[in-house]
Tab-separated table of C-alpha atoms in Angstrom:
chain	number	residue	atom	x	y	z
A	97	UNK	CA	-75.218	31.895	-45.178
A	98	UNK	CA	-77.727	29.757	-44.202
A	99	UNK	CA	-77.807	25.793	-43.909
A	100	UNK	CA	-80.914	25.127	-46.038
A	101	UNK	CA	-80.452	27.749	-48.194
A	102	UNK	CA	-76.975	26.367	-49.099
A	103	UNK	CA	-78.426	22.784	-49.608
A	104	UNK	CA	-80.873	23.524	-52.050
A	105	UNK	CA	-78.429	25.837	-53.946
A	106	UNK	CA	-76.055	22.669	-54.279
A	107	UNK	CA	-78.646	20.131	-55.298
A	108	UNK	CA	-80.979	18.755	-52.387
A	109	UNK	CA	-84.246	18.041	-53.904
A	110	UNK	CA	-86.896	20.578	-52.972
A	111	UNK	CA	-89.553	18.043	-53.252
A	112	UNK	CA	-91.597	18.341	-50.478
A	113	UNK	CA	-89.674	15.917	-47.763
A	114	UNK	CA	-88.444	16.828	-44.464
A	115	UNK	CA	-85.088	18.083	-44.041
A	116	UNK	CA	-83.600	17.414	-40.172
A	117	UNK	CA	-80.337	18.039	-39.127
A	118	UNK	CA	-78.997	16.142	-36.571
A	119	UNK	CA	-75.913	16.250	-34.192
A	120	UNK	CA	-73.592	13.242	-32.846
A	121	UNK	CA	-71.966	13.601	-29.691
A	122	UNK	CA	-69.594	11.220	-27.869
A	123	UNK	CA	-71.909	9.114	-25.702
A	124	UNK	CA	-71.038	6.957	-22.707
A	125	UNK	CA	-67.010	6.368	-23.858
A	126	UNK	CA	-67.681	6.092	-27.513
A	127	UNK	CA	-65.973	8.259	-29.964
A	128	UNK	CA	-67.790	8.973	-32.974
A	129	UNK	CA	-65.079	9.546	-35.052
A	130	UNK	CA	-63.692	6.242	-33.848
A	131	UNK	CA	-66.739	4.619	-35.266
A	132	UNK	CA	-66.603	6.947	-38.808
A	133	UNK	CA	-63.211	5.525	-38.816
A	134	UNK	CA	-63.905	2.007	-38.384
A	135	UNK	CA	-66.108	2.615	-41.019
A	136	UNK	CA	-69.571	1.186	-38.560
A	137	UNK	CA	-71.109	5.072	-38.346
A	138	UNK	CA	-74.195	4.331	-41.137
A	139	UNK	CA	-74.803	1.324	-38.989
A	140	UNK	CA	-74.490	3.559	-35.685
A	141	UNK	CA	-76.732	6.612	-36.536
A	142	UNK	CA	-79.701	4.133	-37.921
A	143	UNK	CA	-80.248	3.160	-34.340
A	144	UNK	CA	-82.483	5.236	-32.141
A	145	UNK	CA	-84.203	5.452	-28.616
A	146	UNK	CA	-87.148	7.129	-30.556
A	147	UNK	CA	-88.652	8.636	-33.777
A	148	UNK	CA	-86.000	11.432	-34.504
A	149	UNK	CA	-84.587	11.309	-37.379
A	150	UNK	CA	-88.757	11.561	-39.585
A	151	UNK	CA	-89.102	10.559	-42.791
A	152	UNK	CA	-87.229	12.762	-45.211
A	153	UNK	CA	-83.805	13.964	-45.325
A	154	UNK	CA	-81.069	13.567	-42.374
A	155	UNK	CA	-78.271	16.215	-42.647
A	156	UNK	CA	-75.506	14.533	-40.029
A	157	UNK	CA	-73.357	16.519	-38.130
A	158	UNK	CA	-70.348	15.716	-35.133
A	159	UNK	CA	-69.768	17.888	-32.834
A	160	UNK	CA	-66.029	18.929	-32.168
A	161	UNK	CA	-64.274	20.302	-29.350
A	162	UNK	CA	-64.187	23.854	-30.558
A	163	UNK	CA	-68.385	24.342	-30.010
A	164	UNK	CA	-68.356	23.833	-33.802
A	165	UNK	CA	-70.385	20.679	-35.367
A	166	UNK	CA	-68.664	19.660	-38.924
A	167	UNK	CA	-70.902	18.466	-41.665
A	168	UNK	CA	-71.166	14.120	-42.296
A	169	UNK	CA	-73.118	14.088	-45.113
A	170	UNK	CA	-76.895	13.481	-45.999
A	171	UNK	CA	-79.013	10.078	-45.653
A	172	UNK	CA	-82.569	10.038	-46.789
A	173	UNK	CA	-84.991	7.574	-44.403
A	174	UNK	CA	-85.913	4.714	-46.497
A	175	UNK	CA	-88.026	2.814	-44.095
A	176	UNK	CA	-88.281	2.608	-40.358
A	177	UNK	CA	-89.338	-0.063	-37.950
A	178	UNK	CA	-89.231	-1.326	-34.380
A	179	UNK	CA	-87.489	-3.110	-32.473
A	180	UNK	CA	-87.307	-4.989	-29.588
A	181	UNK	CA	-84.876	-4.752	-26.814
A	182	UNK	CA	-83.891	-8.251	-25.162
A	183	UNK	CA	-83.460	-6.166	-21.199
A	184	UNK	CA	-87.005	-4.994	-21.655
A	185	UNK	CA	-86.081	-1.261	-22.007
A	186	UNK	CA	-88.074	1.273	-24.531
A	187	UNK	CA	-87.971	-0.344	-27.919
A	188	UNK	CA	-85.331	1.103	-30.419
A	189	UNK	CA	-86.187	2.763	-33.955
A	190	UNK	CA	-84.109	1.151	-36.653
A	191	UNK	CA	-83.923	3.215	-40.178
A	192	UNK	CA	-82.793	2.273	-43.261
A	193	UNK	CA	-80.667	5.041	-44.385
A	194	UNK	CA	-79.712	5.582	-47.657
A	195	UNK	CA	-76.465	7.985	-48.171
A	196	UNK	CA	-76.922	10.565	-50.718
A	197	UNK	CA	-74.307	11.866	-52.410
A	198	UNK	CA	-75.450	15.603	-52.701
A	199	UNK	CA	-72.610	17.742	-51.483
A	200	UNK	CA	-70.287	14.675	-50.686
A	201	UNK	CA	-67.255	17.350	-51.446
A	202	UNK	CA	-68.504	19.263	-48.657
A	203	UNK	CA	-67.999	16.754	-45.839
A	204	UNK	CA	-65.722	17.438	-43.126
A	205	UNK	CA	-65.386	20.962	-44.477
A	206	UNK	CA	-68.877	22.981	-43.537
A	207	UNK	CA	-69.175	24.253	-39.882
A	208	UNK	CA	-72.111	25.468	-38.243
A	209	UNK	CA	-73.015	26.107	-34.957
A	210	UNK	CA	-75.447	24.151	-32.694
A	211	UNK	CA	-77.774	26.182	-30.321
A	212	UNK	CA	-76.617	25.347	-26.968
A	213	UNK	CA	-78.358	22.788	-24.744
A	214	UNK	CA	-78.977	18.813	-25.167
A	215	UNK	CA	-81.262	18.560	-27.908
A	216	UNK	CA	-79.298	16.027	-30.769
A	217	UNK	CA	-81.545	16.914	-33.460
A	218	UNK	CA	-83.495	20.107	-35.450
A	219	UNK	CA	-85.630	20.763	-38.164
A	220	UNK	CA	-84.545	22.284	-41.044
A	221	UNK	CA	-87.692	21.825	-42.851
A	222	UNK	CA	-91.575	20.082	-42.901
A	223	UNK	CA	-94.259	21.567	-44.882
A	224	UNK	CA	-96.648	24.268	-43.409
A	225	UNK	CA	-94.091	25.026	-40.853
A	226	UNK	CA	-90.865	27.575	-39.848
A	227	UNK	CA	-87.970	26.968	-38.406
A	228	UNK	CA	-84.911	29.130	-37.048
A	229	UNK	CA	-82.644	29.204	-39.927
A	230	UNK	CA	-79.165	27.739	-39.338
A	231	UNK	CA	-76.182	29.668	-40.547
A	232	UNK	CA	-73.232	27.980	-41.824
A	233	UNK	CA	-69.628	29.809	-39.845
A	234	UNK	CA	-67.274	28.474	-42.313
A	235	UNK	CA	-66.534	26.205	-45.126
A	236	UNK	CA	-62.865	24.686	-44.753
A	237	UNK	CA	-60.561	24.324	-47.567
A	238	UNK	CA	-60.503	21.082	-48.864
A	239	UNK	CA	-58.155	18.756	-46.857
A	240	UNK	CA	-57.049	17.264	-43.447
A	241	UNK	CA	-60.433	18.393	-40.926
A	242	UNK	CA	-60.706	19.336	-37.355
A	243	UNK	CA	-59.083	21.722	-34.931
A	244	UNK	CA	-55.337	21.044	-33.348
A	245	UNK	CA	-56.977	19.257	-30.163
A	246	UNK	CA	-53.925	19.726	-28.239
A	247	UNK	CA	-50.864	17.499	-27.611
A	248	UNK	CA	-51.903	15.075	-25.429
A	249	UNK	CA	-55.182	14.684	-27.293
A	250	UNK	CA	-53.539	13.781	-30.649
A	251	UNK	CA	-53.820	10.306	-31.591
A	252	UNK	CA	-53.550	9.714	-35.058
A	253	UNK	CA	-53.637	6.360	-37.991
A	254	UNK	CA	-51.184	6.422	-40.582
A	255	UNK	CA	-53.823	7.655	-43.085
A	256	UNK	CA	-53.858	10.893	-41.398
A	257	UNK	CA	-50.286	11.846	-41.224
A	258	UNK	CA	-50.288	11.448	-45.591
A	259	UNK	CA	-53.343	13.266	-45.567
A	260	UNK	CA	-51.572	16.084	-42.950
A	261	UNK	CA	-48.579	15.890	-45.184
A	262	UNK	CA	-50.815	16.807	-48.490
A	263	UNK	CA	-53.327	19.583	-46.947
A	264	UNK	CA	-51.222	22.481	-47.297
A	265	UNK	CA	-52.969	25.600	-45.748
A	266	UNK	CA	-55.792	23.825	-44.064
A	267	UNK	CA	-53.875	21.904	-41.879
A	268	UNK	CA	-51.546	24.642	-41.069
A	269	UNK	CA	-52.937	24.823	-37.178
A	270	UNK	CA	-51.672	20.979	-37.086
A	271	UNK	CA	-48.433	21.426	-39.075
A	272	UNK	CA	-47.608	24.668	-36.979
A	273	UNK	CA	-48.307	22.791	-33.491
A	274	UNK	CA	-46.325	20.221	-34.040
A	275	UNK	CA	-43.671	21.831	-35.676
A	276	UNK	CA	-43.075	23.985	-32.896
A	277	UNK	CA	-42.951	21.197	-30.229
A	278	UNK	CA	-40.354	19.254	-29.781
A	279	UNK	CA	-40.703	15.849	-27.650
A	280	UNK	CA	-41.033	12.383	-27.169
A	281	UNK	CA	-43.785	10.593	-29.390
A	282	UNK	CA	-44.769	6.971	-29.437
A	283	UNK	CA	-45.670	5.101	-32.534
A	284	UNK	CA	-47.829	1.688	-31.888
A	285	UNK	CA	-48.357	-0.885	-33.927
A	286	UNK	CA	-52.403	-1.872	-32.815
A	287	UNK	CA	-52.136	-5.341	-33.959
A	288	UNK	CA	-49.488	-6.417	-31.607
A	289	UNK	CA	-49.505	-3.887	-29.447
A	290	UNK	CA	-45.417	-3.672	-29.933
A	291	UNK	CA	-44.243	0.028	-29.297
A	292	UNK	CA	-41.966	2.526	-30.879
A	293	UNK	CA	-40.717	5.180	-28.531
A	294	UNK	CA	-38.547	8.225	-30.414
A	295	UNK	CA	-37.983	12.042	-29.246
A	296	UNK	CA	-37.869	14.708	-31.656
A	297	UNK	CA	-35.422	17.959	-31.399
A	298	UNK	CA	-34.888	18.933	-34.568
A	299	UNK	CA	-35.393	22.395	-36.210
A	300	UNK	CA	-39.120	21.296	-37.494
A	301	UNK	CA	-39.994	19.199	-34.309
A	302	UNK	CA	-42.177	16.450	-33.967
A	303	UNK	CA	-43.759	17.567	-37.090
A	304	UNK	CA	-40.455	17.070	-39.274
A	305	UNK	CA	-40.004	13.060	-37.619
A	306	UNK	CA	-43.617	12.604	-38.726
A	307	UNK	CA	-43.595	13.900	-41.903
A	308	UNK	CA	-40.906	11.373	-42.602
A	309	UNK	CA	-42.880	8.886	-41.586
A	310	UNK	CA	-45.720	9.872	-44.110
A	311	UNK	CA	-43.576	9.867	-46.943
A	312	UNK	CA	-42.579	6.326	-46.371
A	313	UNK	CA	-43.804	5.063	-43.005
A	314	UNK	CA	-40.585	3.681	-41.360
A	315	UNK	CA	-39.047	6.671	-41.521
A	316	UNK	CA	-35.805	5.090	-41.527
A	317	UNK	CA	-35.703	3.100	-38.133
A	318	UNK	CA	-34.306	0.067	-38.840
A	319	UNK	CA	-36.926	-2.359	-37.712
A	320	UNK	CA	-39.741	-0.590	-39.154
A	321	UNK	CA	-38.297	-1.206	-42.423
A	322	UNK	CA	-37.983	-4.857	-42.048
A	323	UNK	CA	-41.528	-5.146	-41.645
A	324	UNK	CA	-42.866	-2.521	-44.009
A	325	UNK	CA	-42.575	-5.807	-46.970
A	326	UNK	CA	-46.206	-5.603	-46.667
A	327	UNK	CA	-46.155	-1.982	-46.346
A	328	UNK	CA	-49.946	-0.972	-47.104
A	329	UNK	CA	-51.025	-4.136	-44.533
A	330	UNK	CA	-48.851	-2.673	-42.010
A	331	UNK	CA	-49.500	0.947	-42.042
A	332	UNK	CA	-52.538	0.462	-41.395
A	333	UNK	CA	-52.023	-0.688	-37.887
A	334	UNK	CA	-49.758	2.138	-36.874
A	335	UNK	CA	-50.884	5.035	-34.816
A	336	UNK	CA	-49.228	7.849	-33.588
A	337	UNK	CA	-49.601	10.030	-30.143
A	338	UNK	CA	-47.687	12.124	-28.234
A	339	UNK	CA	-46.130	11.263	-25.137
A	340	UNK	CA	-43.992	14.431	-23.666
A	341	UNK	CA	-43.467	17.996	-25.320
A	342	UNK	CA	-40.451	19.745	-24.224
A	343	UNK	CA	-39.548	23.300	-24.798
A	344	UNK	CA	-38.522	24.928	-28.025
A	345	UNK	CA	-34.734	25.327	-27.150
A	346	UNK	CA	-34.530	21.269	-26.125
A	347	UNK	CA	-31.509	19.897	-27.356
A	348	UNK	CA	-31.005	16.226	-28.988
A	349	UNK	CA	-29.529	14.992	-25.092
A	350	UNK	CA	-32.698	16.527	-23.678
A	351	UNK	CA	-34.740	14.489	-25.787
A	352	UNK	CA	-32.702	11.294	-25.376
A	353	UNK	CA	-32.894	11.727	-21.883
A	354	UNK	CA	-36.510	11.917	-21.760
A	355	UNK	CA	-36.865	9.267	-24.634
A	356	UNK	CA	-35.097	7.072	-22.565
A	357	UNK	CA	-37.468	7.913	-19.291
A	358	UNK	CA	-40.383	6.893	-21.342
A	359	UNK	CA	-39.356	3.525	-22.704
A	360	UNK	CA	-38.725	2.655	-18.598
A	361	UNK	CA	-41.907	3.678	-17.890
A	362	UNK	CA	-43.664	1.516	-20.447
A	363	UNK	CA	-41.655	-1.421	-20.222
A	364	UNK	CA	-40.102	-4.159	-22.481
A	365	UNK	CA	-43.341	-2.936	-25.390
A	366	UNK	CA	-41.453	-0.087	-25.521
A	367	UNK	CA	-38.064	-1.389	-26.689
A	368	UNK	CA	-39.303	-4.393	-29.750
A	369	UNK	CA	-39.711	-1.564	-32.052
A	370	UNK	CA	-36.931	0.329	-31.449
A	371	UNK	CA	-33.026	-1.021	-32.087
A	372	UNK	CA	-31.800	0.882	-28.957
C-alpha cells in the first residue's frame, strides 16, 4: 500500500500543496520520544538548519530500533522565517506548524520503511514532479506502540504500564517478554529521586509485579501506599526499568538474593522506598 495513496484515501486534501515526509532520529543524546513525551516535540521539529520541511504538508515520522519509522502525525507549514543564531553559525529556519488532525487514529500505528542512508526528509509530492512511492509495511492494532527494545532498554512512566495493561494483542511482544523474565526491577520516583528496588519470581514474572502496579500503582508495598493520597500527582513521577533478569526456573531466594545485591549497590536511595 502506498504512503500517499493511503493519505488521500483517509482525507488529506489533494489541493495542490506539497506533501513531505520527514524522519526524526535521536540526535547528539536526545531522545525523541523523550521530547514527544514531555510534550516539547511541535516546538522541536519547527526548528531547522535549513529549508526542509517546504511549504505544504509535513507527514512526521520517528525512527525505531527495528529499521521501521512509525507515523507522528501531519503539520501543514503556516509560515516560515529566519533566524539568527547568537554563536554566529548558519541561521536556523523556524516554521509555524499547524497539526492537522487527518488520520490522528493512525499515529503510532502505521510503519513504513525509510530508504537507507542519512537523508531526514522526502517528497511525497510537488506539482509537475514524481517521486518513488513509499509503501506502508504495517498498520498496528490500536494500542501500546513500539517493539520490545530489550530488557535493559526498557524504561517506562506509569502511563505506559496502564496503557500495556489495556492493549491486549498489540502489546503481546511486551507482555510475553516480561512475563517470561523473572528479575530484579527498580521503580523511581523522578521527583526525588527516592528508589524502589523489588525482584520478581513469580509464575507471570516481572510482568505479573507490574501489572499490579498498573491497576493501582503501589502495588501493595507499604510505603507506596502512604504516598499514593495524591495518587494521579504521584504516578506521574514514577518510572520503571529493569535492573537484572534471571532465568526462568529462579526461585523467590534467588531473587531476594539478588534484590538484596542491588539495593547495596545503589545505596541508601535504594532502601526509602522500600520497608525492608
Amino acid at each position: 500500500m502506498d504512503l500517499l495513496s493511503f493519505l488521500r484515501f483517509q482525507g488529506l486534501p489533494n489541493d495542490g500543496l506539497e506533501v513531505k515526509a520527514y524522519q526524526h532520529v535521536d540526535h547528539k543524546g536526545r531522545s525523541i520520544q523523550e521530547i514527544i513525551d514531555e510534550g516539547h516535540f511541535d516546538h522541536y521539529q519547527s526548528y531547522h538548519s535549513g529549508d526542509v520541511l517546504g511549504r505544504g504538508y509535513v507527514v512526521s515520522f520517528i525512527k525505531e530500533a527495528t529499521g521501521l519509522s512509525r507515523f507522528l502525525g501531519i503539520w501543514k507549514v503556516a509560515s516560515q522565517r529566519k533566524e539568527s543564531r547568537p554563536d554566529g553559525k548558519r541561521d536556523l529556519s523556524w516554521y509555524e506548524l499547524e497539526r492537522i488532525p487527518i488520520l490522528d487514529e493512525f499515529v503510532n500505528r502505521i510503519m513504513i520503511r525509510w530508504p537507507p542512508g542519512r537523508v531526514t526528509h522526502r517528497w511525497l509530492y510537488r506539482p509537475q514532479s514524481k517521486y518513488p512511492s513509499v509503501p506502508i509495511e504495517q498498520i498496528r492494532q490500536r494500542g501500546f506502540s513500539g517493539d520490545f527494545p530489550g530488557y535493559q532498554d526498557v524504561i517506562l512512566k506509569h502511563s505506559d504500564l496502564v496503557r500495556l495493561a489495556s492493549s491486549g494483542s498489540s502489546a503481546q511482544n511486551w507482555i510475553a517478554a516480561l512475563s517470561f523474565a523473572r528479575g530484579v526491577y527498580l521503580i523511581t520516583d523522578t521527583e526525588s529521586g527516592d528508589l524502589y528496588v523489588g525482584s520478581a519470581t513469580g509464575a507471570e514474572g516481572i510482568w505479573g509485579r507490574w501489572a499490579s502496579y498498573a491497576q493501582n500503582v503501589h502495588g501493595g508495598n507499604v510505603i507506596l501506599t502512604a504516598k499514593t493520597a495524591r495518587i494521579e500527582h504521584y504516578a506521574n513521577g514514577l518510572q520503571y526499568s529493569v535492573l537484572e533478569t534471571l532465568g526462568s526456573l529462579a526461585s523467590r531466594d534467588d531473587g531476594l538474593r539478588a534484590e538484596q545485591r542491588w539495593k547495596r549497590k545503589l545505596g541508601k536511595k535504594a532502601t526509602i522506598l522500600n520497608a525492608n
